[in-house]
Short mmCIF file of C-alpha atoms in Angstrom, two decimals:
data_model
loop_
_atom_site.label_atom_id
_atom_site.label_comp_id
_atom_site.label_asym_id
_atom_site.label_seq_id
_atom_site.Cartn_x
_atom_site.Cartn_y
_atom_site.Cartn_z
CA MET Q 2 -71.38 -101.99 91.82
CA LYS Q 3 -72.49 -102.60 95.37
CA LEU Q 4 -72.38 -99.82 97.95
CA LYS Q 5 -71.61 -100.55 101.55
CA PHE Q 6 -74.60 -99.58 103.75
CA TRP Q 7 -72.30 -97.79 106.17
CA GLN Q 8 -70.64 -95.70 103.52
CA LYS Q 9 -71.13 -91.96 104.17
CA ASP Q 10 -72.96 -89.98 101.52
CA LYS Q 11 -70.36 -87.51 100.40
CA GLY Q 12 -73.08 -85.12 99.15
CA ALA Q 13 -74.79 -84.75 102.58
CA ALA Q 14 -74.24 -81.46 104.37
CA PRO Q 15 -72.57 -81.71 107.76
CA LYS Q 16 -74.96 -81.26 110.72
CA ILE Q 17 -74.44 -77.92 112.46
CA LYS Q 18 -74.49 -78.13 116.24
CA LYS Q 19 -76.65 -75.53 117.98
CA THR Q 20 -74.92 -73.02 120.19
CA LYS Q 21 -75.87 -72.76 123.86
CA SER Q 22 -77.59 -69.44 123.26
CA ARG Q 23 -79.64 -70.92 120.41
CA GLU Q 24 -80.65 -73.88 122.59
CA TRP Q 25 -81.78 -71.49 125.35
CA PHE Q 26 -83.71 -69.37 122.84
CA ASP Q 27 -85.51 -72.42 121.42
CA ALA Q 28 -86.34 -73.66 124.92
CA ILE Q 29 -87.76 -70.28 125.95
CA VAL Q 30 -89.86 -70.00 122.78
CA PHE Q 31 -91.23 -73.51 123.32
CA ALA Q 32 -92.01 -72.77 127.00
CA VAL Q 33 -93.83 -69.53 126.13
CA ILE Q 34 -95.90 -71.21 123.43
CA ALA Q 35 -96.75 -74.19 125.66
CA ALA Q 36 -97.66 -71.97 128.64
CA THR Q 37 -99.80 -69.72 126.43
CA ILE Q 38 -101.73 -72.70 125.05
CA ILE Q 39 -102.32 -74.00 128.58
CA ARG Q 40 -103.50 -70.56 129.81
CA VAL Q 41 -105.81 -69.94 126.86
CA PHE Q 42 -107.37 -73.38 126.46
CA PHE Q 43 -106.98 -75.31 129.73
CA ILE Q 44 -106.25 -73.61 133.05
CA GLU Q 45 -105.04 -70.24 134.34
CA ALA Q 46 -104.02 -68.78 137.69
CA TYR Q 47 -105.81 -65.79 139.24
CA THR Q 48 -105.64 -63.94 142.54
CA ILE Q 49 -108.33 -62.40 144.75
CA PRO Q 50 -107.63 -58.65 145.24
CA THR Q 51 -110.82 -57.58 147.06
CA GLY Q 52 -113.17 -58.83 149.78
CA SER Q 53 -116.31 -59.05 147.64
CA MET Q 54 -116.40 -62.87 147.87
CA GLU Q 55 -115.75 -63.29 151.60
CA LYS Q 56 -116.32 -65.67 153.34
CA SER Q 57 -115.88 -68.17 150.50
CA LEU Q 58 -112.83 -66.47 148.95
CA LEU Q 59 -110.40 -64.24 150.84
CA ILE Q 60 -108.03 -61.48 149.78
CA GLY Q 61 -104.72 -63.19 149.04
CA ASP Q 62 -106.21 -66.44 147.70
CA PHE Q 63 -104.59 -67.69 144.50
CA LEU Q 64 -106.91 -69.76 142.30
CA PHE Q 65 -106.78 -72.08 139.35
CA VAL Q 66 -109.56 -71.35 136.88
CA SER Q 67 -110.65 -73.97 134.36
CA LYS Q 68 -111.22 -72.96 130.74
CA VAL Q 69 -112.38 -76.50 129.92
CA ASN Q 70 -115.58 -76.64 132.01
CA TYR Q 71 -117.53 -74.03 130.03
CA GLY Q 72 -115.43 -74.42 126.89
CA ALA Q 73 -112.33 -72.36 126.15
CA ARG Q 74 -112.98 -69.03 124.46
CA ILE Q 75 -110.99 -68.54 121.27
CA PRO Q 76 -108.88 -65.36 121.68
CA MET Q 77 -110.82 -62.37 120.35
CA THR Q 78 -107.71 -60.16 120.36
CA PRO Q 79 -105.08 -62.61 119.07
CA VAL Q 80 -102.11 -60.24 118.82
CA ALA Q 81 -101.00 -59.72 122.41
CA PHE Q 82 -97.90 -59.88 124.60
CA PRO Q 83 -97.63 -63.24 126.41
CA PHE Q 84 -98.61 -63.37 130.10
CA ALA Q 85 -99.85 -59.75 130.15
CA HIS Q 86 -103.58 -59.08 130.26
CA HIS Q 87 -104.19 -55.55 129.01
CA THR Q 88 -101.24 -53.48 130.27
CA MET Q 89 -97.47 -54.00 130.09
CA PRO Q 90 -96.05 -54.34 133.61
CA ILE Q 91 -93.22 -51.79 133.35
CA THR Q 92 -94.10 -49.34 130.60
CA GLY Q 93 -97.83 -49.19 131.36
CA THR Q 94 -98.65 -49.28 127.65
CA LYS Q 95 -101.19 -51.56 125.97
CA ALA Q 96 -100.19 -55.23 125.95
CA TYR Q 97 -102.25 -56.01 122.85
CA TRP Q 98 -102.96 -54.74 119.35
CA ASP Q 99 -106.65 -54.34 118.56
CA GLY Q 100 -106.06 -53.93 114.84
CA VAL Q 101 -107.04 -57.61 114.47
CA GLN Q 102 -110.31 -58.68 116.11
CA TRP Q 103 -111.88 -62.14 115.79
CA LYS Q 104 -115.56 -62.72 116.44
CA TYR Q 105 -116.67 -64.60 119.53
CA ARG Q 106 -116.23 -68.37 119.37
CA ARG Q 107 -116.01 -70.97 122.13
CA LEU Q 108 -114.89 -74.60 122.11
CA PRO Q 109 -117.34 -77.21 123.43
CA GLY Q 110 -117.34 -77.44 127.23
CA ILE Q 111 -118.10 -80.26 129.63
CA GLN Q 112 -120.89 -78.38 131.43
CA GLU Q 113 -123.19 -75.37 131.28
CA ILE Q 114 -122.95 -72.53 133.80
CA LYS Q 115 -125.10 -73.44 136.81
CA ARG Q 116 -126.53 -71.35 139.62
CA ASN Q 117 -124.02 -70.91 142.48
CA ASP Q 118 -120.98 -71.62 140.27
CA VAL Q 119 -118.05 -69.32 141.07
CA VAL Q 120 -117.21 -67.77 137.71
CA VAL Q 121 -114.41 -65.59 136.32
CA PHE Q 122 -115.54 -63.15 133.63
CA ASN Q 123 -114.55 -59.90 131.93
CA PHE Q 124 -116.06 -56.80 133.54
CA PRO Q 125 -119.09 -55.86 131.38
CA ASP Q 126 -118.72 -52.11 132.04
CA GLY Q 127 -115.00 -52.34 131.22
CA ASP Q 128 -115.42 -51.47 127.54
CA THR Q 129 -114.48 -47.88 128.48
CA VAL Q 130 -111.82 -47.09 131.11
CA ALA Q 131 -110.33 -44.00 132.75
CA LEU Q 132 -106.69 -45.13 132.89
CA GLU Q 133 -105.76 -43.13 135.99
CA ALA Q 134 -108.74 -44.60 137.88
CA GLN Q 135 -108.93 -48.18 136.57
CA ASP Q 136 -110.35 -49.47 139.84
CA ARG Q 137 -113.50 -47.38 139.33
CA ASP Q 138 -116.45 -47.94 136.99
CA TYR Q 139 -116.18 -45.37 134.18
CA TYR Q 140 -119.95 -45.19 133.71
CA GLU Q 141 -120.57 -44.57 137.40
CA MET Q 142 -117.93 -41.82 137.31
CA VAL Q 143 -119.75 -40.18 134.39
CA ARG Q 144 -123.12 -40.45 136.14
CA SER Q 145 -121.77 -38.83 139.30
CA ALA Q 146 -119.36 -36.22 137.88
CA GLY Q 147 -120.45 -35.74 134.27
CA TRP Q 148 -118.87 -36.69 130.93
CA GLN Q 149 -116.93 -33.45 130.55
CA ALA Q 150 -115.38 -33.63 134.03
CA VAL Q 151 -114.24 -37.25 133.57
CA HIS Q 152 -112.79 -36.72 130.09
CA SER Q 153 -110.99 -33.52 131.07
CA GLN Q 154 -109.39 -35.10 134.13
CA TYR Q 155 -108.56 -38.63 132.92
CA THR Q 156 -107.18 -40.45 129.90
CA VAL Q 157 -110.15 -42.42 128.58
CA THR Q 158 -109.72 -45.46 126.37
CA SER Q 159 -111.74 -48.44 125.15
CA ARG Q 160 -110.92 -52.14 125.49
CA PRO Q 161 -112.02 -55.24 123.57
CA VAL Q 162 -114.05 -57.88 125.43
CA ASP Q 163 -111.22 -60.27 126.30
CA LYS Q 164 -108.94 -57.46 127.52
CA ARG Q 165 -111.34 -56.05 130.09
CA GLU Q 166 -110.68 -56.52 133.80
CA ASN Q 167 -111.22 -60.01 135.19
CA TYR Q 168 -113.89 -60.28 137.90
CA ILE Q 169 -114.91 -63.26 140.01
CA LYS Q 170 -118.41 -63.63 141.44
CA ARG Q 171 -121.03 -66.27 142.11
CA CYS Q 172 -123.58 -66.93 139.37
CA ILE Q 173 -126.94 -66.26 141.03
CA GLY Q 174 -129.16 -66.36 137.94
CA ILE Q 175 -128.85 -68.10 134.57
CA SER Q 176 -130.38 -67.27 131.19
CA GLY Q 177 -134.17 -67.02 131.31
CA ASP Q 178 -134.42 -66.67 135.10
CA VAL Q 179 -136.60 -63.97 136.61
CA MET Q 180 -134.65 -62.34 139.45
CA SER Q 181 -135.71 -60.11 142.33
CA MET Q 182 -134.50 -59.17 145.79
CA SER Q 183 -136.47 -58.12 148.85
CA ASN Q 184 -134.88 -57.08 152.16
CA GLY Q 185 -131.63 -58.74 151.11
CA LEU Q 186 -133.25 -62.05 150.15
CA VAL Q 187 -132.93 -63.15 146.51
CA SER Q 188 -135.85 -64.80 144.71
CA ILE Q 189 -135.41 -66.80 141.50
CA ASN Q 190 -138.48 -67.51 139.38
CA GLY Q 191 -140.69 -66.57 142.32
CA LYS Q 192 -138.94 -68.86 144.83
CA ALA Q 193 -136.96 -67.36 147.72
CA GLU Q 194 -133.31 -68.49 147.79
CA PRO Q 195 -131.85 -68.07 151.29
CA MET Q 196 -128.20 -67.05 151.28
CA LYS Q 197 -125.82 -69.97 151.58
CA ASN Q 198 -123.31 -70.17 154.42
CA THR Q 199 -120.59 -68.90 152.09
CA GLY Q 200 -122.41 -65.55 151.87
CA GLN Q 201 -122.51 -62.76 154.42
CA ILE Q 202 -124.54 -59.63 155.05
CA ASP Q 203 -124.93 -56.94 157.74
CA TYR Q 204 -126.80 -57.56 161.00
CA THR Q 205 -127.66 -55.39 164.00
CA VAL Q 206 -126.97 -57.16 167.30
CA LYS Q 207 -128.30 -55.76 170.57
CA PHE Q 208 -126.78 -57.06 173.81
CA LYS Q 209 -128.50 -57.27 177.21
CA SER Q 210 -125.67 -55.22 178.73
CA SER Q 211 -122.64 -53.26 177.58
CA ASP Q 212 -120.24 -55.69 179.32
CA VAL Q 213 -119.45 -58.16 176.54
CA ASN Q 214 -116.54 -60.58 176.16
CA PHE Q 215 -115.73 -60.23 172.46
CA SER Q 216 -113.23 -63.10 172.46
CA VAL Q 217 -116.28 -65.37 172.11
CA PHE Q 218 -116.90 -63.89 168.67
CA GLU Q 219 -113.27 -64.25 167.63
CA GLU Q 220 -113.57 -67.97 168.32
CA MET Q 221 -116.60 -68.03 166.01
CA GLY Q 222 -114.53 -66.55 163.16
CA PHE Q 223 -115.40 -62.85 163.41
CA ILE Q 224 -112.63 -60.25 163.09
CA ILE Q 225 -112.99 -57.45 165.65
CA GLU Q 226 -113.22 -53.92 164.19
CA ARG Q 227 -113.81 -55.33 160.72
CA ASP Q 228 -116.76 -57.69 161.16
CA ILE Q 229 -117.97 -56.09 164.42
CA MET Q 230 -118.40 -52.32 164.76
CA ALA Q 231 -119.98 -50.41 167.66
CA VAL Q 232 -123.20 -48.44 167.07
CA SER Q 233 -123.89 -47.63 170.74
CA GLN Q 234 -122.92 -49.04 174.14
CA ASP Q 235 -125.04 -52.16 173.77
CA THR Q 236 -125.65 -52.31 169.98
CA TYR Q 237 -123.20 -53.42 167.29
CA ASN Q 238 -123.13 -53.93 163.54
CA PHE Q 239 -122.06 -57.48 162.63
CA ILE Q 240 -121.03 -58.81 159.23
CA GLY Q 241 -121.42 -62.57 159.06
CA THR Q 242 -122.87 -65.65 157.42
CA PRO Q 243 -126.31 -66.99 158.36
CA GLU Q 244 -124.64 -69.92 160.13
CA MET Q 245 -122.43 -67.62 162.22
CA MET Q 246 -125.35 -65.38 163.13
CA ASP Q 247 -127.48 -68.36 164.21
CA ARG Q 248 -124.76 -69.10 166.78
CA VAL Q 249 -124.77 -65.46 167.91
CA LYS Q 250 -128.56 -65.59 168.46
CA LYS Q 251 -128.15 -68.51 170.87
CA LEU Q 252 -125.80 -66.62 173.23
CA ASP Q 253 -127.54 -65.84 176.52
CA PHE Q 254 -126.24 -62.24 176.63
CA VAL Q 255 -127.68 -61.38 173.17
CA ALA Q 256 -131.06 -59.61 173.25
CA SER Q 257 -131.79 -59.56 169.50
CA VAL Q 258 -130.30 -60.09 166.02
CA THR Q 259 -131.87 -58.38 162.99
CA THR Q 260 -130.82 -58.18 159.37
CA ARG Q 261 -129.64 -54.66 158.47
CA THR Q 262 -130.86 -53.84 154.96
CA ALA Q 263 -132.08 -50.81 153.07
CA LYS Q 264 -135.82 -50.12 153.11
CA PRO Q 265 -137.94 -50.87 150.03
CA GLY Q 266 -138.58 -47.74 147.99
CA GLU Q 267 -135.37 -45.98 149.08
CA ALA Q 268 -133.89 -45.30 145.65
CA GLU Q 269 -130.16 -45.86 145.11
CA PRO Q 270 -129.27 -44.09 141.82
CA SER Q 271 -126.31 -46.37 141.03
CA ILE Q 272 -128.43 -49.55 141.02
CA PHE Q 273 -129.02 -51.14 137.59
CA PRO Q 274 -130.61 -50.01 135.32
CA GLN Q 275 -130.14 -46.51 136.80
CA ASP Q 276 -133.76 -45.77 135.93
CA PRO Q 277 -135.39 -42.93 137.93
CA ASN Q 278 -138.76 -44.65 137.49
CA ARG Q 279 -137.52 -47.67 139.46
CA LYS Q 280 -137.06 -46.98 143.17
CA TRP Q 281 -134.54 -49.77 143.68
CA ASN Q 282 -131.59 -50.26 146.03
CA ALA Q 283 -128.98 -52.97 146.64
CA ASP Q 284 -131.35 -54.95 148.91
CA ASN Q 285 -134.63 -54.39 147.08
CA TRP Q 286 -134.94 -54.62 143.29
CA GLY Q 287 -136.64 -56.46 140.46
CA PRO Q 288 -138.22 -58.36 138.96
CA ILE Q 289 -135.72 -58.61 136.09
CA GLN Q 290 -135.76 -61.33 133.42
CA ILE Q 291 -132.27 -62.40 132.35
CA PRO Q 292 -132.01 -62.53 128.52
CA LYS Q 293 -131.67 -65.93 126.90
CA LYS Q 294 -130.50 -66.77 123.39
CA GLY Q 295 -133.60 -66.84 121.17
CA TRP Q 296 -135.80 -64.94 123.66
CA THR Q 297 -137.77 -62.07 122.14
CA VAL Q 298 -138.49 -58.99 124.24
CA LYS Q 299 -141.02 -56.29 123.47
CA LEU Q 300 -139.36 -52.88 123.21
CA ASP Q 301 -141.12 -50.23 125.26
CA SER Q 302 -140.46 -47.67 127.99
CA ALA Q 303 -140.46 -50.38 130.67
CA THR Q 304 -138.04 -52.83 129.00
CA MET Q 305 -135.60 -50.53 127.23
CA PRO Q 306 -133.81 -49.31 130.39
CA LEU Q 307 -133.10 -52.97 131.22
CA TYR Q 308 -132.04 -54.26 127.80
CA LYS Q 309 -130.79 -51.24 125.84
CA ARG Q 310 -127.10 -51.80 126.67
CA ALA Q 311 -127.31 -55.51 125.89
CA ILE Q 312 -128.89 -54.85 122.49
CA GLU Q 313 -126.64 -51.95 121.56
CA VAL Q 314 -123.25 -52.68 123.16
CA TYR Q 315 -123.02 -56.40 123.89
CA GLU Q 316 -124.75 -57.55 120.67
CA GLY Q 317 -123.42 -54.74 118.47
CA ASN Q 318 -126.59 -53.22 117.03
CA LYS Q 319 -127.27 -49.63 116.00
CA LEU Q 320 -130.20 -48.57 118.16
CA GLU Q 321 -132.17 -45.36 117.57
CA LYS Q 322 -135.23 -43.86 119.26
CA VAL Q 323 -137.74 -42.62 116.68
CA ALA Q 324 -141.27 -41.30 116.82
CA GLY Q 325 -143.55 -44.12 117.90
CA GLY Q 326 -140.86 -46.70 118.59
CA TRP Q 327 -137.31 -47.87 117.90
CA MET Q 328 -135.07 -48.60 114.93
CA ILE Q 329 -132.49 -51.38 115.06
CA ASN Q 330 -129.88 -51.28 112.28
CA GLY Q 331 -132.10 -48.92 110.28
CA VAL Q 332 -135.26 -51.06 110.55
CA LYS Q 333 -138.20 -49.93 112.66
CA THR Q 334 -139.27 -52.63 115.12
CA ASP Q 335 -141.11 -53.15 118.40
CA SER Q 336 -139.22 -56.28 119.52
CA TYR Q 337 -135.75 -57.80 119.66
CA THR Q 338 -134.51 -61.43 119.76
CA PHE Q 339 -131.31 -61.97 121.73
CA LYS Q 340 -128.32 -63.69 120.12
CA MET Q 341 -126.49 -64.63 123.34
CA ASN Q 342 -127.16 -66.03 126.79
CA TYR Q 343 -126.70 -63.77 129.81
CA PHE Q 344 -126.06 -64.30 133.52
CA TRP Q 345 -126.55 -62.50 136.84
CA MET Q 346 -123.43 -62.41 139.06
CA MET Q 347 -123.21 -61.34 142.71
CA GLY Q 348 -120.54 -61.33 145.40
CA ASP Q 349 -120.91 -63.42 148.54
CA ASN Q 350 -120.11 -60.36 150.66
CA ARG Q 351 -123.43 -58.78 149.72
CA HIS Q 352 -122.87 -55.31 151.16
CA ASN Q 353 -119.30 -55.01 149.88
CA SER Q 354 -119.54 -56.14 146.27
CA LEU Q 355 -119.68 -54.38 142.91
CA ASP Q 356 -121.79 -56.82 140.91
CA SER Q 357 -124.80 -57.25 138.62
CA ARG Q 358 -126.91 -55.11 140.94
CA TYR Q 359 -124.86 -52.16 139.65
CA TRP Q 360 -123.99 -53.04 136.03
CA GLY Q 361 -126.53 -55.66 135.05
CA PHE Q 362 -126.13 -58.74 132.91
CA VAL Q 363 -122.93 -60.63 132.04
CA PRO Q 364 -122.97 -61.77 128.38
CA GLU Q 365 -121.74 -65.27 127.55
CA ASP Q 366 -118.86 -63.89 125.43
CA HIS Q 367 -117.45 -62.29 128.63
CA ILE Q 368 -117.22 -65.64 130.46
CA VAL Q 369 -113.60 -66.71 131.11
CA GLY Q 370 -113.90 -69.89 133.17
CA LYS Q 371 -114.91 -71.71 136.33
CA ALA Q 372 -112.93 -71.32 139.58
CA LEU Q 373 -111.78 -74.78 140.69
CA PHE Q 374 -109.51 -74.64 143.75
CA ILE Q 375 -107.13 -72.50 145.80
CA TRP Q 376 -103.49 -73.41 145.23
CA MET Q 377 -102.00 -70.80 147.58
CA SER Q 378 -103.31 -68.33 150.16
CA TYR Q 379 -101.58 -65.78 152.31
CA SER Q 380 -102.57 -63.01 154.68
CA THR Q 381 -101.05 -59.55 155.06
CA GLU Q 382 -100.90 -60.05 158.82
CA GLY Q 383 -98.44 -61.97 161.00
CA SER Q 384 -94.87 -63.16 160.42
CA PHE Q 385 -93.70 -64.33 157.00
CA PHE Q 386 -94.26 -68.02 157.76
CA ASN Q 387 -97.59 -67.41 159.51
CA LYS Q 388 -98.91 -65.36 156.60
CA ILE Q 389 -99.54 -68.56 154.65
CA ARG Q 390 -103.05 -69.88 155.30
CA TRP Q 391 -102.11 -73.56 155.25
CA SER Q 392 -105.68 -74.77 155.75
CA ARG Q 393 -106.79 -73.13 152.48
CA ILE Q 394 -104.11 -74.61 150.20
CA PHE Q 395 -105.61 -76.99 147.58
CA ARG Q 396 -109.06 -76.26 148.93
CA GLY Q 397 -111.89 -76.66 146.45
CA ILE Q 398 -114.21 -73.77 145.63
CA HIS Q 399 -117.91 -74.38 146.18
#
């Protein structure tokens, strides 16, 4: 017997039409999954909350950061609430569950991190946090106030690598580089690297008289009472880029322009590696060799202050001081071979930046991505429409 091809199969179940609420639910689930995949593996939006990268990046800039350039990092804490970093926006509770932790893995990237790249990374000192003072470095708080005072006053917790605060700085040194700084000038592998025109530092400017028309400086891009502060009647402290200060030097009413930096040998206790035997400050430090994967360092009293945290915390080894040397994971040794690459990050606003000068190396497993371009920028000053910095929209980051 022949069956007609159009004859309905009487055994087939009737198709159930989705309700409107079910359609909305499915659409939301799909959107969340798609957005999460894009954020984790391709591109993510960030904002600039502080002035540590001025003049290149301003407070109120919104950036797109590429995960593809250096290779997307596989989530190390996979169980987390979508679109929240480490804290739920309303309840203030943790936005992740650290009961499941995956080891560090990264997809292949299209480039290696280069010097002068603007990089987003997880704050290396953010493994321990005082919740009521999250904008402060826990370790610096302990050094200044003591462990007991901090733990009695604040709620202290730990965070996995990928749930630590996101920072953005410029990569000044890559793995294997030997870094130093003298009178505010960075040297890499023995070669002085003058600050680029995106960077700024403090200068002392002396005028020939106290009668100065400061509107000239506003036209150059300085902000009065922020970038220019009075020291005396004819002397002012300027914060500017080398290019801006070259223009100031050429003004006929300017007597002199000098870089204002700390003196060599004036110890600043908060400077990495917080070693009393090293009389370093933010403008004068080094030399420091940045660890590189496969590099072996000799363990002694000179190197351990520099590399102890990297060996113990970042690379997860049990480190013990014993008579005549060190033990790593129960084995006595006088050397260590690094398993990861490290980087040296600094802000462009050199005298207003918490960076590697204070907490040292950034391990490769903390790297989030490369800053690509500004998609929106607004100022806190002016009318609503004038707050938008139109000239910065879709501006590339260099």
